[in-house]
Coordinates of C-alpha atoms in Angstrom, one line a residue:
M1 CA -10.2 -22.2 -11.3
S2 CA -10.9 -25.2 -9.1
M3 CA -10.8 -25.1 -5.3
D4 CA -7.6 -27.0 -5.1
Q5 CA -5.7 -24.6 -7.4
A6 CA -4.0 -21.7 -5.6
L7 CA -4.5 -18.2 -6.9
P8 CA -1.3 -16.7 -8.2
E9 CA 0.7 -14.4 -5.9
L10 CA 1.1 -10.8 -7.0
D11 CA 4.6 -9.3 -6.4
P12 CA 4.0 -6.7 -3.7
V13 CA 7.0 -4.6 -4.9
I14 CA 5.4 -4.1 -8.3
H15 CA 1.8 -4.2 -7.2
A16 CA 1.8 -0.7 -5.7
Q17 CA 0.2 1.5 -8.2
A18 CA 3.0 4.0 -8.6
R19 CA 5.7 1.3 -8.9
L20 CA 3.6 -0.6 -11.4
R21 CA 3.4 2.5 -13.5
V22 CA 7.2 3.0 -13.3
V23 CA 7.9 -0.6 -14.2
A24 CA 5.4 -0.7 -17.0
T25 CA 6.9 2.5 -18.4
L26 CA 10.5 1.3 -18.2
N27 CA 9.5 -2.1 -19.7
V28 CA 8.6 -0.3 -22.9
L29 CA 12.3 0.7 -23.4
A30 CA 14.6 -1.7 -25.2
D31 CA 16.7 -3.9 -23.0
G32 CA 19.5 -1.8 -21.5
D33 CA 18.0 1.5 -22.4
E34 CA 17.4 4.0 -19.7
M35 CA 15.2 7.1 -19.0
A36 CA 16.2 10.3 -17.3
F37 CA 14.6 10.8 -13.9
N38 CA 13.0 14.1 -14.9
S39 CA 11.6 12.6 -18.1
L40 CA 10.1 9.7 -16.1
K41 CA 8.8 12.1 -13.4
D42 CA 7.1 14.3 -16.1
L43 CA 5.7 11.4 -18.0
L44 CA 4.1 9.8 -15.0
G45 CA 3.0 13.1 -13.4
M46 CA 4.8 12.3 -10.1
T47 CA 6.6 14.5 -7.7
A48 CA 10.4 14.1 -7.5
G49 CA 10.2 12.9 -3.9
N50 CA 7.4 10.3 -4.7
L51 CA 9.3 9.0 -7.7
S52 CA 12.5 8.8 -5.8
V53 CA 10.9 6.7 -3.0
H54 CA 9.4 4.3 -5.5
L55 CA 12.6 4.0 -7.5
T56 CA 14.6 3.2 -4.3
K57 CA 12.1 0.4 -3.4
L58 CA 12.5 -1.0 -7.0
E59 CA 16.2 -0.7 -6.8
E60 CA 16.4 -2.5 -3.5
A61 CA 14.4 -5.4 -5.0
G62 CA 16.9 -5.5 -7.9
Y63 CA 14.3 -4.5 -10.5
V64 CA 15.7 -1.1 -11.4
A65 CA 19.2 0.1 -11.9
I66 CA 20.0 3.8 -11.2
T67 CA 22.9 5.6 -12.8
K68 CA 24.0 9.0 -11.6
T69 CA 26.1 11.1 -14.0
H70 CA 26.6 14.7 -15.2
R71 CA 25.8 16.6 -18.3
G72 CA 28.4 19.3 -18.1
R73 CA 28.0 20.5 -14.5
T74 CA 24.4 19.4 -14.2
P75 CA 23.8 16.1 -12.3
V76 CA 21.5 13.7 -14.2
T77 CA 19.9 10.5 -12.9
F78 CA 18.9 7.6 -15.2
A79 CA 16.7 4.6 -14.4
R80 CA 16.5 1.4 -16.4
L81 CA 14.7 -1.9 -15.8
T82 CA 17.1 -4.8 -15.0
K83 CA 16.8 -8.3 -16.4
R84 CA 15.4 -9.3 -13.0
G85 CA 12.9 -6.5 -13.2
R86 CA 11.8 -7.5 -16.7
L87 CA 11.2 -11.1 -15.5
A88 CA 9.4 -9.9 -12.4
F89 CA 7.1 -7.7 -14.6
E90 CA 6.5 -10.6 -16.9
D91 CA 5.6 -12.9 -14.0
Y92 CA 3.3 -10.1 -12.6
T93 CA 1.4 -9.7 -15.8
K94 CA 1.0 -13.4 -16.2
A95 CA -0.4 -13.6 -12.6
I96 CA -2.8 -10.7 -13.3
R97 CA -4.0 -12.4 -16.5
T98 CA -4.6 -15.7 -14.7
L99 CA -6.6 -13.9 -12.0
L100 CA -8.7 -12.1 -14.6
D101 CA -9.2 -15.2 -16.7
N102 CA -10.5 -17.1 -13.7
A103 CA -12.6 -14.3 -12.2
G104 CA -15.8 -15.7 -13.6
G105 CA -18.5 -13.6 -15.0
S106 CA -19.8 -13.7 -18.5

């Protein structure tokens, strides 16, 4: 990368390790599919409180949609990646690739 080319910006909402793991996991789902909060929590090995904080941050950015419903009398929360979230993740991965491709070395 030449001196006059700017390094790509990394989305600070996604760049946090826990949020990156959440977005990467939800990105694997088909467009419009969602994952139950407890399944996501268990898969990522996160506490409920930690996952909740990160999902709220992603929801505020418009990257994740949260749906609260019931199965019988039991409340269930689902998370899915929005179109905006998918685009943000795609941009993020492109930026990371550009940084790595231009990092030098062998």
